[in-house]
Amino acid sequence: MKTTIRRIVDLLVCPDETNSSIGRKTGRHRDTIRKFRANMLVSGLSKGQLDALDDIQLEQVIVSPKKAQSRFADPNFDQVLANLKKPGVTIKILYDRYVSDVEAAGHPIGVSMSESRFYTKLREFKKARNPEFRHDHVPGGSLQFDFSGKRPFYLDRSGNEIVAELAVSVLPYSGLTFGIVLASQTLRDCTEAFVRSLEYFGGVPEDAVFDNFKAAVDRPRRGSERAKINLHMQACFDHYELFPDPARGYSPRDKGMVEKMVQELQRSFLGKERHLNCFSLADLNRNLQVALDEINHRPMPKRGGKSRWQIFKEEEFASLSALPQTRYEFGVWQIDLTVPLHYHVYVDGVGYSVPHRLIGQQINVKATAKSIEIYANGLPAALHQRSSKTSGRETNPDHLPSNHQAMESYKKENVVNFSESLGTVVATFVKAHLDLHKNVKAAGTMVRKLSRKINLHGRLAVEQAILEALKRGQINALAVYGILDRGTSGMQAELPSPAAPSGNIRGADYYSDDDNEEKD
């Protein structure tokens, strides 16, 4: 029967077994299994050589390998690394503290490490404890985005320094870099930075990796709980079919490429003082473009002497998805609004109509500087031009139910517009009727009936009847209808008089009685 340590060795050489799975199967903690695996790797023995050892020898190799006795006092490197993260602490300070602790412990002179050996051991310990993972980037796989901690500035007319923000975007496969100077890290500016970067690259990658800045992330990722993306930024990502993937907190290597390029731009743009003597954001961005061109067109020896721009054009551009036909326009969203019975939703005090069939349903509203966009079930449902008013309603007649459309027709402006579509004579009569009787509903009913009379009797007959009624001072609908039914005495008067005969036409005198007698 095999001992536990021999079963552990059998599992350690199996490539599909993890430390946790081996721990579950053997009743050991995964950290213990991790130590056993490290000891086995250090021994350099093959599976056959390990099998040839007896249990005592195997335990010495795997469980407690003999270590060469050091003549130096070993520092607590875990504590050294923890202290190194504190502000203002350097390795030199920690080494001096280590020497002081060794001397205070009463050890003979000479047992403390030299400074160079201390540095070497610390570097080896750090590498062994924190192995570095290298991301395998694919063309068009992701976009990394970050802000620079060191910010540029420009001078206003009074000579005051106005601090700005430097946003950087990178395609990790090619390393192609885009940067833009913004006024702030507000939602509007961050959205513009993302849109401008995609337009610079000329396409859309699969996902976007960025830091947990407030404009984009409402709640950072915690363990297995995914991050909550700001709905306004999410709308921008959805427009470009770009999937957001926020980095883990305090994990800069999740976006290591953009961290590196932020440093490059800091050296090439800020370090070379290209941001000085600028008097606007436009000036800063012009000088930033010079630094970007310098970086993107610089040959890279590790990539065969090709520049980032060459690699992007030759190997990555074809992997990007095409940009949508329309550019994303920033807007403020209202999500999951329930359409009320009056089928209007309010934005900044003004009500905008929604198709009445959506009453009681959930809709999303996007308010831009020029328009109000309404979406239902993921599809556009209504579009309005943004009103300059601060109150009232903007109603599309097509959104009204049939009975409400009839009521809408009784509005004075609608009655006047309808009458003007029937001609100047009808419009004049209707306006006179409104001025005299002040009854919009009666005028609306009259206009609809006059429209039907025009279809029945013809436009000329109806206009003649209206003119006759106006001459009589009868400004009411019944008078017009009566004239149409009886005929109008004034219709002939309104007709043009016959023209006098010309010299080539025989007049009435030619056919006189005397002439007839002579012919007889």
Short mmCIF file of C-alpha atoms in Angstrom, two decimals:
data_model
loop_
_atom_site.label_atom_id
_atom_site.label_comp_id
_atom_site.label_asym_id
_atom_site.label_seq_id
_atom_site.Cartn_x
_atom_site.Cartn_y
_atom_site.Cartn_z
CA MET A 1 0.00 0.00 0.00
CA LYS A 2 1.32 3.46 -0.93
CA THR A 3 2.01 6.07 1.68
CA THR A 4 0.33 9.49 1.53
CA ILE A 5 3.50 11.25 0.39
CA ARG A 6 3.90 8.79 -2.49
CA ARG A 7 0.28 9.34 -3.55
CA ILE A 8 0.96 13.08 -3.46
CA VAL A 9 4.00 12.61 -5.74
CA ASP A 10 1.85 10.62 -8.19
CA LEU A 11 -0.67 13.47 -8.28
CA LEU A 12 1.99 16.18 -8.56
CA VAL A 13 3.32 14.77 -11.82
CA CYS A 14 -0.19 14.72 -13.31
CA PRO A 15 -0.57 17.88 -15.43
CA ASP A 16 -4.33 18.22 -14.87
CA GLU A 17 -4.12 18.29 -11.08
CA THR A 18 -4.04 21.61 -9.25
CA ASN A 19 -2.81 22.24 -5.72
CA SER A 20 -6.40 22.56 -4.52
CA SER A 21 -7.54 19.31 -6.13
CA ILE A 22 -4.55 17.39 -4.73
CA GLY A 23 -5.24 18.88 -1.30
CA ARG A 24 -8.85 17.70 -1.42
CA LYS A 25 -7.85 14.18 -2.45
CA THR A 26 -5.07 13.79 0.14
CA GLY A 27 -6.42 15.82 3.05
CA ARG A 28 -3.66 18.43 2.92
CA HIS A 29 -3.94 22.19 2.58
CA ARG A 30 -3.29 23.60 -0.86
CA ASP A 31 -0.45 25.77 0.49
CA THR A 32 1.24 22.64 1.79
CA ILE A 33 0.83 21.00 -1.61
CA ARG A 34 2.28 24.12 -3.23
CA LYS A 35 5.37 23.81 -1.02
CA PHE A 36 5.70 20.09 -1.90
CA ARG A 37 5.50 20.93 -5.62
CA ALA A 38 8.19 23.58 -5.27
CA ASN A 39 10.46 21.16 -3.41
CA MET A 40 9.97 18.53 -6.09
CA LEU A 41 10.87 21.00 -8.84
CA VAL A 42 13.96 22.13 -6.94
CA SER A 43 15.15 18.53 -6.58
CA GLY A 44 15.17 18.12 -10.37
CA LEU A 45 14.34 14.39 -10.02
CA SER A 46 12.21 12.65 -12.61
CA LYS A 47 9.19 10.50 -11.80
CA GLY A 48 11.23 7.34 -12.19
CA GLN A 49 13.94 8.61 -9.88
CA LEU A 50 11.38 9.59 -7.25
CA ASP A 51 9.76 6.17 -7.46
CA ALA A 52 13.15 4.56 -6.81
CA LEU A 53 13.48 6.36 -3.46
CA ASP A 54 12.17 4.81 -0.25
CA ASP A 55 9.58 6.62 1.85
CA ILE A 56 12.14 8.24 4.16
CA GLN A 57 14.24 9.55 1.27
CA LEU A 58 11.13 10.68 -0.56
CA GLU A 59 9.95 12.60 2.48
CA GLN A 60 13.31 14.29 2.83
CA VAL A 61 13.13 15.43 -0.80
CA ILE A 62 9.47 16.49 -0.88
CA VAL A 63 8.57 17.48 2.68
CA SER A 64 11.72 18.84 4.32
CA PRO A 65 14.66 19.13 1.92
CA LYS A 66 17.98 19.91 3.50
CA LYS A 67 19.10 23.47 3.06
CA ALA A 68 22.64 24.70 3.12
CA GLN A 69 23.30 26.50 6.35
CA SER A 70 23.76 30.18 5.60
CA ARG A 71 26.41 32.08 7.48
CA PHE A 72 24.27 35.22 7.19
CA ALA A 73 21.28 36.21 9.24
CA ASP A 74 18.30 36.03 6.86
CA PRO A 75 15.98 39.05 6.94
CA ASN A 76 12.18 38.67 6.91
CA PHE A 77 11.69 39.48 3.25
CA ASP A 78 7.88 39.34 3.56
CA GLN A 79 8.08 42.19 6.02
CA VAL A 80 10.65 43.98 3.84
CA LEU A 81 8.27 43.93 0.84
CA ALA A 82 5.37 45.12 2.98
CA ASN A 83 7.45 48.03 4.34
CA LEU A 84 8.67 48.91 0.85
CA LYS A 85 5.12 49.87 -0.14
CA LYS A 86 4.97 52.58 2.51
CA PRO A 87 5.48 56.20 1.35
CA GLY A 88 9.06 57.44 1.47
CA VAL A 89 10.57 54.03 2.29
CA THR A 90 13.52 52.89 0.16
CA ILE A 91 15.52 49.67 -0.02
CA LYS A 92 18.52 51.50 1.46
CA ILE A 93 16.48 52.45 4.54
CA LEU A 94 15.29 48.87 4.97
CA TYR A 95 18.83 47.51 4.59
CA ASP A 96 20.14 49.85 7.29
CA ARG A 97 17.30 48.75 9.53
CA TYR A 98 18.18 45.10 8.88
CA VAL A 99 21.82 45.67 9.86
CA SER A 100 20.74 47.47 13.03
CA ASP A 101 18.41 44.60 13.99
CA VAL A 102 21.17 42.02 13.47
CA GLU A 103 23.63 43.97 15.63
CA ALA A 104 20.98 44.54 18.31
CA ALA A 105 20.29 40.80 18.46
CA GLY A 106 23.88 40.19 19.67
CA HIS A 107 25.09 38.29 16.59
CA PRO A 108 28.84 38.32 15.95
CA ILE A 109 30.15 40.98 13.58
CA GLY A 110 29.98 39.91 9.96
CA VAL A 111 26.75 37.86 9.95
CA SER A 112 24.68 40.61 8.28
CA MET A 113 24.53 40.52 4.48
CA SER A 114 26.29 43.06 2.34
CA GLU A 115 24.12 45.65 0.72
CA SER A 116 24.50 44.16 -2.77
CA ARG A 117 23.67 40.67 -1.49
CA PHE A 118 20.62 42.04 0.31
CA TYR A 119 19.41 43.64 -2.93
CA THR A 120 20.02 40.42 -4.89
CA LYS A 121 18.22 38.20 -2.37
CA LEU A 122 15.29 40.62 -2.20
CA ARG A 123 14.99 40.64 -6.00
CA GLU A 124 15.10 36.81 -6.15
CA PHE A 125 12.54 36.52 -3.36
CA LYS A 126 10.21 38.97 -5.09
CA LYS A 127 10.44 37.10 -8.39
CA ALA A 128 9.79 33.73 -6.74
CA ARG A 129 6.85 35.12 -4.81
CA ASN A 130 5.25 37.16 -7.61
CA PRO A 131 5.71 35.41 -10.94
CA GLU A 132 4.90 37.66 -13.86
CA PHE A 133 2.06 36.75 -16.21
CA ARG A 134 2.44 37.82 -19.83
CA HIS A 135 -0.79 38.57 -21.70
CA ASP A 136 -1.03 37.04 -25.14
CA HIS A 137 -2.62 39.88 -27.09
CA VAL A 138 -4.43 39.14 -30.35
CA PRO A 139 -5.10 41.62 -33.19
CA GLY A 140 -8.22 43.66 -32.51
CA GLY A 141 -8.72 41.94 -29.17
CA SER A 142 -8.99 44.91 -26.85
CA LEU A 143 -8.52 48.61 -26.29
CA GLN A 144 -6.84 49.81 -23.08
CA PHE A 145 -7.71 53.26 -21.74
CA ASP A 146 -6.30 55.30 -18.85
CA PHE A 147 -5.69 58.82 -17.58
CA SER A 148 -2.27 60.22 -16.83
CA GLY A 149 -1.55 61.02 -13.21
CA LYS A 150 0.73 63.84 -14.35
CA ARG A 151 -1.44 66.45 -16.00
CA PRO A 152 -0.65 69.16 -18.57
CA PHE A 153 -1.78 72.76 -18.27
CA TYR A 154 -2.26 75.85 -20.40
CA LEU A 155 -2.31 79.58 -19.66
CA ASP A 156 -5.45 81.70 -19.79
CA ARG A 157 -5.52 85.37 -20.78
CA SER A 158 -4.56 86.40 -17.25
CA GLY A 159 -1.55 84.08 -17.24
CA ASN A 160 -3.11 81.60 -14.79
CA GLU A 161 -2.38 77.91 -15.19
CA ILE A 162 -5.47 75.86 -16.15
CA VAL A 163 -4.88 72.18 -15.41
CA ALA A 164 -6.25 69.70 -17.97
CA GLU A 165 -6.49 65.90 -18.26
CA LEU A 166 -4.47 63.62 -20.52
CA ALA A 167 -6.38 60.51 -21.69
CA VAL A 168 -4.52 57.69 -23.47
CA SER A 169 -5.85 54.75 -25.52
CA VAL A 170 -3.77 51.82 -26.81
CA LEU A 171 -4.33 48.76 -28.98
CA PRO A 172 -2.07 46.29 -27.12
CA TYR A 173 -1.24 44.02 -30.07
CA SER A 174 0.34 46.69 -32.25
CA GLY A 175 0.92 49.23 -29.48
CA LEU A 176 -0.69 51.98 -31.58
CA THR A 177 -1.37 54.84 -29.21
CA PHE A 178 -3.86 57.71 -29.19
CA GLY A 179 -4.00 60.58 -26.74
CA ILE A 180 -6.22 63.58 -26.18
CA VAL A 181 -6.18 66.48 -23.74
CA LEU A 182 -9.54 67.11 -22.09
CA ALA A 183 -10.88 69.81 -19.81
CA SER A 184 -11.91 67.28 -17.15
CA GLN A 185 -12.81 63.68 -16.36
CA THR A 186 -16.54 64.37 -16.55
CA LEU A 187 -18.90 61.94 -18.23
CA ARG A 188 -19.20 64.06 -21.37
CA ASP A 189 -15.42 64.43 -21.77
CA CYS A 190 -14.73 60.74 -21.11
CA THR A 191 -17.33 59.75 -23.69
CA GLU A 192 -15.71 62.08 -26.22
CA ALA A 193 -12.29 60.54 -25.48
CA PHE A 194 -13.57 57.02 -26.21
CA VAL A 195 -15.31 58.11 -29.41
CA ARG A 196 -12.28 60.04 -30.67
CA SER A 197 -9.97 57.09 -29.97
CA LEU A 198 -12.16 54.69 -31.99
CA GLU A 199 -12.27 57.20 -34.84
CA TYR A 200 -8.47 57.49 -34.71
CA PHE A 201 -8.07 53.70 -34.96
CA GLY A 202 -10.72 53.54 -37.69
CA GLY A 203 -12.48 50.54 -36.18
CA VAL A 204 -13.79 48.85 -33.04
CA PRO A 205 -11.98 46.11 -31.05
CA GLU A 206 -13.80 43.41 -29.10
CA ASP A 207 -13.58 44.92 -25.61
CA ALA A 208 -12.27 47.89 -23.64
CA VAL A 209 -10.10 47.60 -20.52
CA PHE A 210 -9.94 50.70 -18.35
CA ASP A 211 -9.46 51.89 -14.80
CA ASN A 212 -12.35 52.31 -12.37
CA PHE A 213 -12.71 56.07 -12.85
CA LYS A 214 -15.99 57.52 -11.62
CA ALA A 215 -17.37 58.63 -14.97
CA ALA A 216 -17.41 55.07 -16.31
CA VAL A 217 -17.80 52.77 -13.30
CA ASP A 218 -20.46 53.17 -10.60
CA ARG A 219 -19.25 50.15 -8.61
CA PRO A 220 -15.84 48.45 -9.11
CA ARG A 221 -15.46 44.72 -9.56
CA ARG A 222 -15.24 42.85 -6.27
CA GLY A 223 -14.17 39.21 -6.46
CA SER A 224 -16.68 37.33 -8.61
CA GLU A 225 -19.11 40.28 -8.54
CA ARG A 226 -18.86 42.11 -11.83
CA ALA A 227 -18.44 45.85 -12.07
CA LYS A 228 -21.44 48.13 -12.55
CA ILE A 229 -20.92 50.34 -15.59
CA ASN A 230 -22.40 53.82 -15.66
CA LEU A 231 -25.49 53.61 -17.87
CA HIS A 232 -24.48 56.67 -19.92
CA MET A 233 -21.10 55.13 -20.76
CA GLN A 234 -22.78 51.77 -21.35
CA ALA A 235 -24.97 53.42 -23.99
CA CYS A 236 -21.82 54.62 -25.76
CA PHE A 237 -20.30 51.12 -25.62
CA ASP A 238 -23.54 49.60 -26.94
CA HIS A 239 -23.57 52.04 -29.85
CA TYR A 240 -20.15 50.74 -30.95
CA GLU A 241 -20.83 47.12 -29.84
CA LEU A 242 -17.82 47.41 -27.54
CA PHE A 243 -17.77 45.30 -24.38
CA PRO A 244 -16.39 47.06 -21.25
CA ASP A 245 -14.00 45.09 -19.04
CA PRO A 246 -12.88 47.24 -16.07
CA ALA A 247 -9.57 46.30 -14.48
CA ARG A 248 -9.40 44.90 -10.98
CA GLY A 249 -8.72 47.35 -8.22
CA TYR A 250 -5.02 47.93 -7.51
CA SER A 251 -4.07 45.70 -10.47
CA PRO A 252 -2.28 47.93 -12.98
CA ARG A 253 -0.98 44.91 -14.92
CA ASP A 254 -4.51 44.23 -16.13
CA LYS A 255 -3.86 47.21 -18.43
CA GLY A 256 -0.09 47.08 -18.50
CA MET A 257 0.28 48.29 -22.08
CA VAL A 258 -1.57 51.55 -21.55
CA GLU A 259 0.31 52.08 -18.26
CA LYS A 260 3.52 51.83 -20.24
CA MET A 261 2.32 54.19 -22.99
CA VAL A 262 1.13 56.73 -20.42
CA GLN A 263 4.73 56.86 -19.21
CA GLU A 264 5.95 57.18 -22.81
CA LEU A 265 3.66 60.15 -23.42
CA GLN A 266 4.64 61.72 -20.13
CA ARG A 267 8.27 61.62 -21.27
CA SER A 268 7.66 62.64 -24.88
CA PHE A 269 4.99 65.28 -24.21
CA LEU A 270 5.44 66.54 -20.65
CA GLY A 271 9.11 65.65 -20.23
CA LYS A 272 10.07 67.51 -23.41
CA GLU A 273 7.94 70.44 -22.23
CA ARG A 274 5.77 70.40 -25.33
CA HIS A 275 2.84 71.49 -23.14
CA LEU A 276 4.45 74.81 -22.29
CA ASN A 277 3.52 78.08 -24.01
CA CYS A 278 0.05 76.73 -24.81
CA PHE A 279 -2.98 78.96 -24.39
CA SER A 280 -5.87 76.56 -25.05
CA LEU A 281 -6.83 72.89 -25.21
CA ALA A 282 -6.42 73.09 -28.99
CA ASP A 283 -2.79 74.18 -28.57
CA LEU A 284 -2.12 71.29 -26.19
CA ASN A 285 -3.68 68.76 -28.56
CA ARG A 286 -1.64 70.03 -31.52
CA ASN A 287 1.59 69.55 -29.60
CA LEU A 288 0.39 66.21 -28.25
CA GLN A 289 -0.12 65.00 -31.82
CA VAL A 290 3.55 65.67 -32.53
CA ALA A 291 4.52 63.45 -29.60
CA LEU A 292 2.07 60.74 -30.74
CA ASP A 293 3.46 60.72 -34.27
CA GLU A 294 6.95 60.40 -32.85
CA ILE A 295 5.94 57.36 -30.77
CA ASN A 296 3.74 55.61 -33.35
CA HIS A 297 6.25 55.92 -36.21
CA ARG A 298 9.34 55.01 -34.20
CA PRO A 299 10.96 51.69 -35.36
CA MET A 300 10.93 48.96 -32.71
CA PRO A 301 13.93 46.55 -32.80
CA LYS A 302 12.02 43.83 -30.94
CA ARG A 303 9.30 43.89 -33.62
CA GLY A 304 11.58 43.52 -36.61
CA GLY A 305 12.26 47.24 -36.97
CA LYS A 306 8.61 47.98 -37.74
CA SER A 307 6.77 50.89 -36.16
CA ARG A 308 3.53 50.62 -34.25
CA TRP A 309 1.73 52.23 -37.17
CA GLN A 310 3.14 49.69 -39.66
CA ILE A 311 2.17 46.71 -37.48
CA PHE A 312 -1.32 48.17 -37.02
CA LYS A 313 -1.87 48.65 -40.76
CA GLU A 314 -0.41 45.30 -41.79
CA GLU A 315 -1.62 42.98 -39.02
CA GLU A 316 -4.34 44.52 -36.86
CA PHE A 317 -6.56 46.92 -38.78
CA ALA A 318 -8.34 44.13 -40.68
CA SER A 319 -9.33 42.52 -37.35
CA LEU A 320 -11.26 45.58 -36.14
CA SER A 321 -15.01 45.81 -36.64
CA ALA A 322 -16.28 48.66 -38.80
CA LEU A 323 -17.41 51.89 -37.17
CA PRO A 324 -21.19 52.45 -37.18
CA GLN A 325 -22.59 54.82 -39.79
CA THR A 326 -23.55 57.44 -37.22
CA ARG A 327 -21.26 58.98 -34.63
CA TYR A 328 -22.37 58.57 -31.03
CA GLU A 329 -23.86 61.77 -29.68
CA PHE A 330 -23.62 62.26 -25.95
CA GLY A 331 -26.92 62.31 -24.15
CA VAL A 332 -28.43 61.96 -20.69
CA TRP A 333 -30.51 58.80 -20.28
CA GLN A 334 -33.61 58.07 -18.25
CA ILE A 335 -34.08 54.33 -17.90
CA ASP A 336 -37.19 52.21 -17.33
CA LEU A 337 -39.74 55.01 -17.36
CA THR A 338 -43.39 53.89 -17.34
CA VAL A 339 -45.50 55.63 -20.00
CA PRO A 340 -48.39 57.41 -18.18
CA LEU A 341 -52.00 57.65 -19.36
CA HIS A 342 -51.34 61.03 -20.96
CA TYR A 343 -48.56 59.32 -23.05
CA HIS A 344 -46.02 62.12 -22.53
CA VAL A 345 -42.62 61.89 -20.85
CA TYR A 346 -41.00 64.97 -19.34
CA VAL A 347 -37.46 66.17 -19.99
CA ASP A 348 -36.39 69.45 -18.36
CA GLY A 349 -40.00 70.47 -17.80
CA VAL A 350 -41.29 69.79 -21.33
CA GLY A 351 -43.53 66.83 -22.15
CA TYR A 352 -42.76 64.83 -25.31
CA SER A 353 -45.36 62.48 -26.75
CA VAL A 354 -44.98 58.70 -27.01
CA PRO A 355 -47.15 56.45 -29.24
CA HIS A 356 -50.30 55.78 -27.20
CA ARG A 357 -49.95 52.02 -27.69
CA LEU A 358 -47.01 52.11 -25.26
CA ILE A 359 -49.08 53.31 -22.28
CA GLY A 360 -48.05 51.31 -19.22
CA GLN A 361 -44.89 49.94 -20.83
CA GLN A 362 -41.24 50.61 -19.94
CA ILE A 363 -39.27 52.99 -22.16
CA ASN A 364 -35.79 54.57 -22.20
CA VAL A 365 -35.29 58.24 -23.05
CA LYS A 366 -32.08 59.83 -24.33
CA ALA A 367 -31.86 63.63 -24.24
CA THR A 368 -29.16 65.17 -26.43
CA ALA A 369 -28.47 68.82 -27.11
CA LYS A 370 -30.70 68.75 -30.22
CA SER A 371 -33.12 65.87 -29.88
CA ILE A 372 -35.19 63.64 -27.59
CA GLU A 373 -34.91 59.96 -28.52
CA ILE A 374 -37.39 57.46 -27.09
CA TYR A 375 -36.77 53.70 -27.18
CA ALA A 376 -39.13 50.82 -26.39
CA ASN A 377 -38.13 47.15 -26.29
CA GLY A 378 -34.68 48.07 -27.59
CA LEU A 379 -36.00 49.81 -30.74
CA PRO A 380 -36.62 53.50 -31.55
CA ALA A 381 -40.21 54.49 -30.76
CA ALA A 382 -40.24 58.28 -31.17
CA LEU A 383 -37.98 61.19 -32.08
CA HIS A 384 -38.56 64.86 -31.22
CA GLN A 385 -36.59 68.00 -31.84
CA ARG A 386 -35.57 69.37 -28.45
CA SER A 387 -37.84 72.26 -27.49
CA SER A 388 -36.43 75.62 -26.46
CA LYS A 389 -39.37 76.07 -24.08
CA THR A 390 -39.17 75.38 -20.36
CA SER A 391 -42.71 74.04 -20.03
CA GLY A 392 -45.63 72.78 -22.08
CA ARG A 393 -45.89 69.80 -24.41
CA GLU A 394 -44.58 68.71 -27.79
CA THR A 395 -47.09 66.33 -29.38
CA ASN A 396 -46.82 64.34 -32.58
CA PRO A 397 -50.39 63.85 -33.95
CA ASP A 398 -49.47 60.33 -35.07
CA HIS A 399 -48.98 59.38 -31.42
CA LEU A 400 -52.61 60.20 -30.50
CA PRO A 401 -55.51 57.72 -30.42
CA SER A 402 -58.28 58.44 -32.96
CA ASN A 403 -60.63 60.13 -30.48
CA HIS A 404 -57.80 62.36 -29.24
CA GLN A 405 -56.88 63.26 -32.81
CA ALA A 406 -60.41 64.63 -33.25
CA MET A 407 -60.02 66.72 -30.11
CA GLU A 408 -56.61 67.90 -31.29
CA SER A 409 -58.21 69.21 -34.49
CA TYR A 410 -60.22 71.71 -32.43
CA LYS A 411 -57.12 73.62 -31.38
CA LYS A 412 -57.11 77.11 -32.87
CA GLU A 413 -53.73 76.80 -34.58
CA ASN A 414 -54.78 73.47 -36.13
CA VAL A 415 -58.09 74.93 -37.35
CA VAL A 416 -56.31 77.89 -38.96
CA ASN A 417 -53.69 75.64 -40.58
CA PHE A 418 -56.39 73.36 -41.99
CA SER A 419 -58.34 76.35 -43.41
CA GLU A 420 -55.22 77.73 -45.07
CA SER A 421 -54.69 74.41 -46.80
CA LEU A 422 -58.16 74.89 -48.42
CA GLY A 423 -57.28 78.26 -49.94
CA THR A 424 -57.11 81.96 -49.16
CA VAL A 425 -60.88 82.55 -49.40
CA VAL A 426 -61.73 79.78 -46.95
CA ALA A 427 -58.94 80.89 -44.58
CA THR A 428 -60.21 84.51 -44.61
CA PHE A 429 -63.78 83.37 -43.83
CA VAL A 430 -62.64 81.07 -40.99
CA LYS A 431 -60.45 83.75 -39.36
CA ALA A 432 -63.37 86.23 -39.55
CA HIS A 433 -65.62 83.57 -37.98
CA LEU A 434 -63.13 83.05 -35.12
CA ASP A 435 -62.77 86.79 -34.53
CA LEU A 436 -66.55 87.24 -34.40
CA HIS A 437 -67.81 84.16 -32.57
CA LYS A 438 -64.72 83.08 -30.56
CA ASN A 439 -65.86 79.46 -30.92
CA VAL A 440 -62.91 77.26 -31.97
CA LYS A 441 -64.90 74.03 -31.92
CA ALA A 442 -67.59 75.45 -34.22
CA ALA A 443 -64.91 76.80 -36.57
CA GLY A 444 -63.21 73.39 -36.63
CA THR A 445 -66.48 71.65 -37.49
CA MET A 446 -67.16 74.25 -40.21
CA VAL A 447 -63.73 73.74 -41.81
CA ARG A 448 -64.20 69.99 -42.04
CA LYS A 449 -67.65 70.46 -43.62
CA LEU A 450 -66.30 73.05 -46.08
CA SER A 451 -63.65 70.52 -47.08
CA ARG A 452 -66.40 68.04 -47.90
CA LYS A 453 -68.40 70.73 -49.77
CA ILE A 454 -65.34 71.46 -51.91
CA ASN A 455 -65.16 67.79 -52.85
CA LEU A 456 -68.89 67.83 -53.69
CA HIS A 457 -69.44 71.19 -55.44
CA GLY A 458 -65.91 72.18 -56.47
CA ARG A 459 -63.59 74.82 -55.08
CA LEU A 460 -64.91 77.66 -57.27
CA ALA A 461 -68.54 77.20 -56.19
CA VAL A 462 -67.65 77.10 -52.50
CA GLU A 463 -65.45 80.20 -52.79
CA GLN A 464 -68.25 82.06 -54.64
CA ALA A 465 -70.71 81.12 -51.87
CA ILE A 466 -68.29 82.37 -49.22
CA LEU A 467 -67.77 85.67 -51.09
CA GLU A 468 -71.55 86.10 -51.36
CA ALA A 469 -71.97 85.47 -47.63
CA LEU A 470 -69.22 87.99 -46.85
CA LYS A 471 -70.97 90.63 -49.01
CA ARG A 472 -74.18 90.05 -47.11
CA GLY A 473 -72.38 90.24 -43.78
CA GLN A 474 -73.46 86.70 -42.95
CA ILE A 475 -70.34 85.22 -41.32
CA ASN A 476 -71.72 81.83 -40.38
CA ALA A 477 -71.66 78.37 -41.87
CA LEU A 478 -75.43 78.06 -42.45
CA ALA A 479 -75.42 81.09 -44.73
CA VAL A 480 -72.70 79.53 -46.90
CA TYR A 481 -74.51 76.19 -47.06
CA GLY A 482 -77.80 77.92 -47.99
CA ILE A 483 -76.17 79.90 -50.80
CA LEU A 484 -74.63 76.72 -52.15
CA ASP A 485 -78.02 74.95 -52.12
CA ARG A 486 -79.95 77.87 -53.78
CA GLY A 487 -77.22 79.14 -56.05
CA THR A 488 -75.68 82.60 -55.78
CA SER A 489 -76.86 85.82 -57.41
CA GLY A 490 -73.39 87.17 -57.22
CA MET A 491 -71.70 84.34 -59.01
CA GLN A 492 -72.37 85.83 -62.47
CA ALA A 493 -71.24 89.23 -61.29
CA GLU A 494 -67.99 87.72 -60.25
CA LEU A 495 -67.48 86.15 -63.71
CA PRO A 496 -65.41 88.23 -66.18
CA SER A 497 -67.34 90.35 -68.77
CA PRO A 498 -67.14 89.21 -72.44
CA ALA A 499 -64.52 91.00 -74.50
CA ALA A 500 -65.50 93.44 -77.32
CA PRO A 501 -65.39 91.85 -80.80
CA SER A 502 -62.30 92.49 -82.86
CA GLY A 503 -62.28 93.86 -86.43
CA ASN A 504 -62.13 90.39 -87.89
CA ILE A 505 -65.37 89.31 -86.23
CA ARG A 506 -68.81 90.27 -87.64
CA GLY A 507 -70.81 92.11 -85.06
CA ALA A 508 -74.61 92.16 -84.45
CA ASP A 509 -75.15 95.02 -86.93
CA TYR A 510 -74.05 92.84 -89.78
CA TYR A 511 -77.17 90.73 -89.28
CA SER A 512 -79.62 93.69 -89.20
CA ASP A 513 -83.17 93.49 -90.70
CA ASP A 514 -82.32 95.95 -93.51
CA ASP A 515 -79.62 93.75 -94.78
CA ASN A 516 -81.93 90.79 -94.72
CA GLU A 517 -84.54 92.70 -96.74
CA GLU A 518 -81.99 93.67 -99.39
CA LYS A 519 -80.94 90.06 -99.72
CA ASP A 520 -84.53 89.07 -100.26
#
